[in-house]
Amino acid sequence: MLKLLFDKILAFILIIFFSPILLLVSFFIWWKMRSPIFFRQKRPGKDEKIFIIYKFRTMTNEKDKQGNLLPDEQRLLGIGKFIRSTSLDELPQLFNVLKGDMSFVGPRPLLVEYIDLYNDKQKRRHTVKPGITGWAQVNGRNAISWEEKFDYDIWYVDNQSFWLDIKILWRTFLKVAKRSGINSSTTTTMEKFTGSKK
């Protein structure tokens, strides 16, 4: 109950505080890439309940001659790179927190298609609300393997507390300030999860 109250109050305050930045980023995305300004996608939340996550769009919709989207690294240019490197793309998720779909801290909400790929242990990440940031994000973010991420997620599920959340939020602030762990070790964005090797 304390976490829910904390989430909603803080989300409301931050939406007001960051409203000039939200408007400014929206304008630059529209100016450079036109609409849509927001990236919307179905994600599984607590108990695998599906919700719509909101982010600022960081990639163009450029396609090849066959009509297929170009690789991520070719569509992530200029303004998109800056928005992602500063984590500004995550700001619209404040509205997800305010709605109650997400928390500030918890396992990151991943793709719906991953649900059937998890083993029994990994499925436990859905016993809590997903978060804007989490234990995996402050311990490597996109620079660690999927198995390591899931191990961190389950550790959080088993050890969650209000003070752990405060610690994670503080470490997230430091990581965002340093812009560390944004990309994976091999690609611009994280590789897709194809199933656990364990």
XYZ file of C-alpha atoms in Angstrom:
198
model
C 0.000 0.000 0.000
C 2.873 2.366 0.869
C 4.542 1.628 -2.467
C 1.322 2.281 -4.419
C 0.773 5.604 -2.638
C 4.424 6.578 -3.138
C 4.236 5.696 -6.851
C 1.114 7.715 -7.569
C 2.139 10.813 -5.597
C 5.653 10.857 -7.062
C 4.362 10.226 -10.606
C 1.919 13.134 -10.303
C 4.626 15.472 -8.985
C 7.137 14.446 -11.670
C 4.616 14.815 -14.519
C 4.059 18.420 -13.445
C 7.790 19.022 -12.877
C 8.827 17.532 -16.220
C 5.909 18.927 -18.241
C 8.118 21.545 -20.011
C 10.570 18.788 -20.998
C 7.739 16.495 -22.106
C 6.410 19.258 -24.359
C 9.860 20.162 -25.684
C 10.791 16.564 -26.530
C 7.381 16.070 -28.174
C 7.991 19.119 -30.354
C 11.469 17.989 -31.479
C 10.241 14.472 -32.298
C 7.405 15.929 -34.372
C 9.830 18.380 -36.063
C 12.446 15.739 -36.937
C 10.368 12.567 -37.390
C 6.747 13.777 -37.558
C 4.020 11.694 -35.968
C 3.567 9.502 -34.082
C 5.363 11.184 -31.197
C 4.819 8.296 -28.817
C 5.801 4.657 -29.101
C 2.958 2.462 -27.855
C 3.220 -1.280 -27.365
C 1.437 -4.069 -25.511
C 3.466 -5.403 -22.574
C 2.699 -7.944 -19.815
C 2.350 -6.516 -16.326
C 1.639 -8.040 -12.916
C 0.137 -11.536 -13.252
C 0.823 -11.227 -17.016
C -2.033 -8.736 -17.438
C -1.505 -6.901 -20.739
C -1.285 -3.102 -20.782
C -0.074 -0.415 -23.200
C 3.350 1.042 -22.410
C 4.195 4.601 -23.487
C 7.606 5.873 -24.570
C 8.862 8.686 -26.738
C 9.578 7.429 -30.246
C 13.306 7.338 -30.954
C 13.458 5.615 -34.363
C 12.315 6.634 -37.815
C 9.956 4.447 -39.842
C 12.349 4.120 -42.780
C 11.919 0.949 -44.861
C 13.896 -0.848 -47.558
C 12.726 -1.409 -51.141
C 10.802 -4.508 -50.042
C 8.845 -2.503 -47.461
C 10.659 -3.936 -44.437
C 11.837 -1.679 -41.623
C 15.548 -0.938 -41.746
C 17.764 -2.300 -38.896
C 17.492 -0.429 -35.578
C 20.932 1.187 -35.855
C 19.976 2.736 -39.220
C 16.719 4.167 -37.865
C 18.176 5.475 -34.590
C 19.597 8.814 -35.714
C 20.260 12.310 -34.306
C 17.444 13.316 -31.994
C 16.529 9.675 -31.347
C 20.035 8.823 -30.149
C 20.048 11.814 -27.806
C 16.617 11.005 -26.367
C 17.614 7.396 -25.733
C 21.096 8.157 -24.339
C 19.578 10.558 -21.796
C 16.697 8.141 -21.007
C 14.185 10.855 -21.910
C 12.310 8.220 -23.922
C 11.199 6.671 -20.619
C 9.453 9.814 -19.286
C 5.975 9.004 -20.705
C 5.953 5.906 -18.495
C 5.154 8.275 -15.635
C 1.596 8.095 -16.981
C 1.742 4.271 -16.775
C 2.744 4.605 -13.120
C -0.037 7.103 -12.456
C -2.549 4.723 -14.073
C -1.310 1.857 -11.906
C 0.001 -0.328 -14.753
C 3.591 0.100 -13.576
C 5.650 1.022 -10.542
C 8.777 3.153 -10.393
C 10.782 0.066 -9.430
C 10.300 -3.502 -10.617
C 11.313 -5.869 -13.414
C 11.165 -4.106 -16.771
C 8.041 -4.971 -18.817
C 9.258 -6.958 -21.814
C 7.581 -8.185 -24.997
C 4.369 -10.231 -24.853
C 5.996 -12.831 -27.115
C 8.535 -13.635 -24.389
C 5.936 -15.005 -21.943
C 5.976 -18.522 -23.412
C 9.795 -18.533 -23.494
C 10.334 -18.097 -19.747
C 11.155 -21.021 -17.506
C 9.237 -21.402 -14.228
C 11.744 -19.319 -12.283
C 11.770 -16.492 -14.822
C 7.956 -16.348 -14.858
C 8.107 -15.158 -11.246
C 9.140 -11.715 -12.507
C 5.434 -11.213 -13.236
C 4.368 -11.648 -9.607
C 5.077 -7.929 -9.031
C 4.323 -4.808 -11.039
C 6.858 -3.971 -13.746
C 8.963 -0.875 -13.209
C 10.484 2.055 -15.053
C 13.751 0.929 -13.487
C 14.828 -2.136 -11.572
C 17.607 -4.128 -9.941
C 18.769 -5.403 -13.352
C 18.904 -1.854 -14.730
C 21.254 -0.620 -12.007
C 23.422 -3.729 -12.390
C 24.186 -3.548 -16.074
C 20.994 -2.614 -17.934
C 21.467 -3.597 -21.622
C 25.136 -4.520 -21.168
C 24.376 -7.846 -19.426
C 22.908 -11.112 -20.722
C 19.232 -12.033 -20.559
C 19.951 -14.747 -17.967
C 21.723 -12.235 -15.741
C 18.824 -9.788 -16.093
C 16.291 -12.418 -15.065
C 18.421 -13.484 -12.089
C 18.471 -9.852 -10.920
C 14.695 -9.585 -11.474
C 13.988 -12.653 -9.332
C 16.388 -11.429 -6.648
C 14.343 -8.226 -6.507
C 11.058 -10.159 -6.260
C 12.454 -12.105 -3.291
C 14.030 -9.118 -1.542
C 11.795 -6.138 -2.384
C 11.335 -3.419 0.200
C 10.670 0.311 0.284
C 14.289 1.077 1.153
C 15.588 -1.170 -1.624
C 13.394 0.807 -4.027
C 14.910 4.073 -2.781
C 18.403 2.616 -3.278
C 17.531 1.532 -6.840
C 16.056 4.940 -7.683
C 19.210 6.679 -6.444
C 21.491 4.349 -8.399
C 19.281 4.844 -11.478
C 19.746 8.595 -11.192
C 23.525 8.134 -11.103
C 23.490 5.774 -14.106
C 21.313 8.121 -16.159
C 23.651 11.000 -15.299
C 26.602 8.925 -16.523
C 24.620 7.500 -19.484
C 25.983 4.024 -18.757
C 24.639 0.650 -19.933
C 22.316 2.120 -22.592
C 23.258 -0.313 -25.348
C 24.004 -4.021 -25.361
C 27.569 -5.177 -25.843
C 26.909 -6.205 -29.458
C 24.119 -4.046 -30.860
C 22.552 -0.585 -30.589
C 19.493 -2.054 -28.871
C 19.141 -5.232 -26.822
C 18.989 -8.495 -28.773
C 15.670 -10.356 -28.667
C 15.221 -13.039 -26.026
C 14.916 -16.453 -27.703
C 14.628 -18.656 -24.644
C 16.813 -19.471 -21.665
C 19.980 -21.472 -22.174
C 19.637 -22.895 -18.666
